[in-house]
Tab-separated table of C-alpha atoms and ligand atoms in Angstrom:
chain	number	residue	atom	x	y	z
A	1	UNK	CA	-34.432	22.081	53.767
A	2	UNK	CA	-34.683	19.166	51.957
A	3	UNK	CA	-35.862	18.189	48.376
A	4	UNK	CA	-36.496	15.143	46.836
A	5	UNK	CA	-35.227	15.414	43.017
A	6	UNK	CA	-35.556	12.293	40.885
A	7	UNK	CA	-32.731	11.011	38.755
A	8	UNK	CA	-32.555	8.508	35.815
A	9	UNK	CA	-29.371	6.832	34.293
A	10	UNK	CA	-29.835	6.952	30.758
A	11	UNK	CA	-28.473	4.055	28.405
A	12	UNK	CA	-24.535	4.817	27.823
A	13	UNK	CA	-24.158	6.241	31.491
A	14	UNK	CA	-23.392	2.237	32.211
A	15	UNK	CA	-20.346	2.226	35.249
A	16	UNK	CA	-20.753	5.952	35.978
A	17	UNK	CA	-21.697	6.745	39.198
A	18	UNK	CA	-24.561	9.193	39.988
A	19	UNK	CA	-23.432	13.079	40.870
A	20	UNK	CA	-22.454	13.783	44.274
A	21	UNK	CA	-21.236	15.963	46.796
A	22	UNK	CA	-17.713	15.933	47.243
A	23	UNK	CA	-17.962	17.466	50.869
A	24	UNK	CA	-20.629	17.316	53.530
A	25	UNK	CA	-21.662	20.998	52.306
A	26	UNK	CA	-20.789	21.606	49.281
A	27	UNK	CA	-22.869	23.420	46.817
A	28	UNK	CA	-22.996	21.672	44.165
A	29	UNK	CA	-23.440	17.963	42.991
A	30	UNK	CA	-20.260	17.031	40.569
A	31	UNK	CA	-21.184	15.510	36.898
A	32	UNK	CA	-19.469	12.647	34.995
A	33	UNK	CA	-18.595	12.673	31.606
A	34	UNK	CA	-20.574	9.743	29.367
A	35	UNK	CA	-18.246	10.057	27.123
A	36	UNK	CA	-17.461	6.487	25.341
A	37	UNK	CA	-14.106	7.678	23.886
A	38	UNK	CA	-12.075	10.353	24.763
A	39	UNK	CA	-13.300	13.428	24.156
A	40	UNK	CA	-10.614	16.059	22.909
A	41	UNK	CA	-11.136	20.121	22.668
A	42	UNK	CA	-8.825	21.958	20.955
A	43	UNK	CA	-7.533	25.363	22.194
A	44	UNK	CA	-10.927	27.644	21.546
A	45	UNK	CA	-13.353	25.269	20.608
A	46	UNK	CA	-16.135	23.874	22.558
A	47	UNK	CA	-18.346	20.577	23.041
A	48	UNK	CA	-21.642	19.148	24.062
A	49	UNK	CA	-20.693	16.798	26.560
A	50	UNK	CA	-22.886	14.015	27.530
A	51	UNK	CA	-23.746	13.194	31.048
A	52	UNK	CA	-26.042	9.824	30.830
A	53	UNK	CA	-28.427	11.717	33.044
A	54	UNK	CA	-32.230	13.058	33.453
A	55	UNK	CA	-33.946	14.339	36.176
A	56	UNK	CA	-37.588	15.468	36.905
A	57	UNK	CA	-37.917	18.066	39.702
A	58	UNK	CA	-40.929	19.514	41.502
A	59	UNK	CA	-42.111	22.602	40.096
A	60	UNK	CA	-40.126	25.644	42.172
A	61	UNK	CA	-37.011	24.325	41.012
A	62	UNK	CA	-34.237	24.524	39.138
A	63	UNK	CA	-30.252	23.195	38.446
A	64	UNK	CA	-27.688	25.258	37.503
A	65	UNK	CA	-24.545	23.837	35.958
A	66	UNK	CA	-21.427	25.592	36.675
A	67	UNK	CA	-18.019	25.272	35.847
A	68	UNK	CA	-15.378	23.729	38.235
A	69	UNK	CA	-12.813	26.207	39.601
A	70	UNK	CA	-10.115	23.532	39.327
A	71	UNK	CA	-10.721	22.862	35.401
A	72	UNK	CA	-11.281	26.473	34.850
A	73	UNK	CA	-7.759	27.510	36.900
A	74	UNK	CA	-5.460	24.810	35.840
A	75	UNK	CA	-6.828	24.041	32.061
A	76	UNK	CA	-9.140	27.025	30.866
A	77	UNK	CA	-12.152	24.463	30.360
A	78	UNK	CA	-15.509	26.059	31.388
A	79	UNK	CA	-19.363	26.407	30.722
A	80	UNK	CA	-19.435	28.481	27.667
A	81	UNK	CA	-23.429	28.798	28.850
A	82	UNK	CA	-22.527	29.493	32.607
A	83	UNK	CA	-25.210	29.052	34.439
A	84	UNK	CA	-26.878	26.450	31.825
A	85	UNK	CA	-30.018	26.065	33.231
A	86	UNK	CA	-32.047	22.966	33.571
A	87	UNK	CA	-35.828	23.600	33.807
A	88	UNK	CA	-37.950	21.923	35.895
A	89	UNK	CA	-39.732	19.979	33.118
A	90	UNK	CA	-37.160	19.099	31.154
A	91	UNK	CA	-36.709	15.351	30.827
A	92	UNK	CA	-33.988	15.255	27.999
A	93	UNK	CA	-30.480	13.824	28.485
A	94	UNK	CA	-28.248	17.006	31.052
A	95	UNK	CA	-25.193	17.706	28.672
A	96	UNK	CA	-22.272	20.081	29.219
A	97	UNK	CA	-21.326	23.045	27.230
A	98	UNK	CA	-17.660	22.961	27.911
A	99	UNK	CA	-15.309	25.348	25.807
A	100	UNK	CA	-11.374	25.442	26.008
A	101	UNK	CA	-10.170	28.913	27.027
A	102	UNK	CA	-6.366	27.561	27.474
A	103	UNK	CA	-3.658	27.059	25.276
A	104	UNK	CA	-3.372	23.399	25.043
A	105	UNK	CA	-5.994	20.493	23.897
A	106	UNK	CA	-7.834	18.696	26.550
A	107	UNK	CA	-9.094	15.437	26.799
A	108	UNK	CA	-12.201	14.500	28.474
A	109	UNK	CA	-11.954	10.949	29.791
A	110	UNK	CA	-14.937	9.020	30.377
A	111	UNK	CA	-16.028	9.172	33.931
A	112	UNK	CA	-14.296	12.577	34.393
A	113	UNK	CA	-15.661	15.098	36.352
A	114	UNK	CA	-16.481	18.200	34.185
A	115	UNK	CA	-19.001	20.343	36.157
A	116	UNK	CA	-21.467	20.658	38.598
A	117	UNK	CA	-24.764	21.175	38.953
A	118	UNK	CA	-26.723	23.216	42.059
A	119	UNK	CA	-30.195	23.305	42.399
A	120	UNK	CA	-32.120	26.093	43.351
A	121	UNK	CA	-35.567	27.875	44.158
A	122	UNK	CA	-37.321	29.799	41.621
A	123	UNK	CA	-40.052	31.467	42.442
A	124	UNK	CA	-43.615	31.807	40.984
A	125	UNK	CA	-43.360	35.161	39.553
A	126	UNK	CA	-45.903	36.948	37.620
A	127	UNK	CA	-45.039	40.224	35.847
A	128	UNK	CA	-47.458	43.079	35.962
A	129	UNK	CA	-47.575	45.430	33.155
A	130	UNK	CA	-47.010	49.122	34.115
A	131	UNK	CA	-47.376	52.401	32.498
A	132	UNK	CA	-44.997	53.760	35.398
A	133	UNK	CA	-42.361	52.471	37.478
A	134	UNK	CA	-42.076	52.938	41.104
A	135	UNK	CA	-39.012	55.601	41.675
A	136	UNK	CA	-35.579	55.005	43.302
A	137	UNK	CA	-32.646	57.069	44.286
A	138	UNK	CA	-30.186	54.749	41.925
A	139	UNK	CA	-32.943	55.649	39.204
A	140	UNK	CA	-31.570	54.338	35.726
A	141	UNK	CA	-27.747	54.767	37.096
A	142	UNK	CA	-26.184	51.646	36.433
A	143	UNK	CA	-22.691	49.781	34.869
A	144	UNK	CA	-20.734	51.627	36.920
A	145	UNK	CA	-22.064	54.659	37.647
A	146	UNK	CA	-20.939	54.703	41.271
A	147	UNK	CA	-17.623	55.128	40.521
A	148	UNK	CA	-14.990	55.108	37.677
A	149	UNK	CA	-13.772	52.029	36.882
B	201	LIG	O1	-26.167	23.598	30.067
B	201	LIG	C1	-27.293	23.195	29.734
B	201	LIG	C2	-28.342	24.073	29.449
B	201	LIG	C3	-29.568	23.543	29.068
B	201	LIG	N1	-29.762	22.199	28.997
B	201	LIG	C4	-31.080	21.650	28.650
B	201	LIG	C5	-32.001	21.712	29.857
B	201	LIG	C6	-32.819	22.939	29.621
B	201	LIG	O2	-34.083	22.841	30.263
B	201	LIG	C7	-32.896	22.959	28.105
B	201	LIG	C8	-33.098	24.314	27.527
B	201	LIG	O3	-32.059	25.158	27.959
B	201	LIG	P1	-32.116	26.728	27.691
B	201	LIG	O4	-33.457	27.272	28.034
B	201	LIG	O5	-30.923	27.329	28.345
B	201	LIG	O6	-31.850	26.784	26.121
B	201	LIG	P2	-32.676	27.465	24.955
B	201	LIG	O7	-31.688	27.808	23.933
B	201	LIG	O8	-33.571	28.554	25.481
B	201	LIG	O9	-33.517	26.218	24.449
B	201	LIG	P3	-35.084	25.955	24.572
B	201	LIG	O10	-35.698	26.737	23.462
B	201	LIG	O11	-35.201	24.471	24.390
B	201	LIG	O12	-35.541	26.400	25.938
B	201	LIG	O13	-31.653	22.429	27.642
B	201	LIG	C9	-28.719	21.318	29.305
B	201	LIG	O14	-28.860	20.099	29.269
B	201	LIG	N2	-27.517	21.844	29.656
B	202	LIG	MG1	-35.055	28.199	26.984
C-alpha cells in the first residue's frame, strides 16, 4: 500500500535533509536534529528537540516516533513519550522528546539522527456505551494472571 503524506521544511531545517528510510524496508523514516548548536543532555534530564518539520496526512493516519535501538543501546537516549504521537491534523513543528537514561552527557549535533517516525492506520472507531459487556473466558484476569512472574 501506498500513501501519499505531505511534508514541509520549516525555516531553521536549512541543509537538513528530509527523513528517510535507511533500508529498502525499514519501518520507520529516520529524523534529523534542527538543532543550531549543540544540544547537550545531562545524565537524567530530557529535551524538546526540534526537527524543522510538518506534515499534513489524510485522515486514517497517524506517525509514531520511536526511539532508535542504537541511541537507546549504546547511550541511554530515548523517547521519554514513546510512541509520541503525531495526529493527523496537526500542522505544528514534529519535535523529539529525548531523555538521557545513561551515565554520561550527550550531545546532539545538528543534523543527527535522533529518532524515527512510522506511520500508521487508525481506524474510525466509534465507542458505544454499554450497560453490559460481552463475556470472555480471560474475564477481568489480567497483569499477569496467567502465570507468576
Ligand atoms: O513526540 C511528540 C508527540 C506529540 N507531538 C505533537 C504532535 C501531536 O499531534 C501533538 C499533541 O501530542 P499529544 O496528543 O501526545 O500531546 P497532548 O499532551 O495530549 O497535547 P494536546 O492537548 O495538544 O493533544 O504534539 C510531537 O511533535 N512530538
Ligand atoms: Mg493529545
Amino acid at each position: 500500500m501506498s500513501i501519499n503524506v505531505e511534508i514541509m521544511a520549516l525555516p531553521g531545517s536549512e541543509g537538513l535533509e528530509l527523513p528517510r528510510k535507511m533500508s529498502e524496508l525499514a519501518s520507520g523514516f529516520d529524523l534529523y536534529a534542527a538543532v543550531t548548536e549543540p544540544m547537550v543532555l545531562e545524565p537524567g534530564k530530557r529535551a524538546l528537540v526540534p526537527t524543522g518539520l510538518a506534515l499534513a496526512m489524510p485522515a486514517g493516519l497517524e506517525a509514531q516516533i520511536r526511539p532508535r535501538s542504537g541511541l537507546a543501546y549504546k547511550h541511554g537516549i530515548t523517547c521519554l513519550n514513546t510512541p509520541g504521537t503525531i495526529d493527523a491534523d496537526y500542522r505544528g513543528e514534529i519535535k523529539v522528546l529525548l531523555i538521557n537514561l545513561g551515565e554520561e552527557a550527550f550531545a546532539i549535533d545538528r543534523g543527527e539522527r535522533i529518532a524515527q517516525m512510522v506511520f500508521q492506520i487508525v481506524p474510525e472507531v466509534n465507542l458505544i456505551e454499554v450497560q453490559q459487556l460481552s463475556e470472555t473466558v480471560r474475564g477481568a484476569g489480567g497483569f499477569g494472571h496467567t502465570g507468576t512472574k
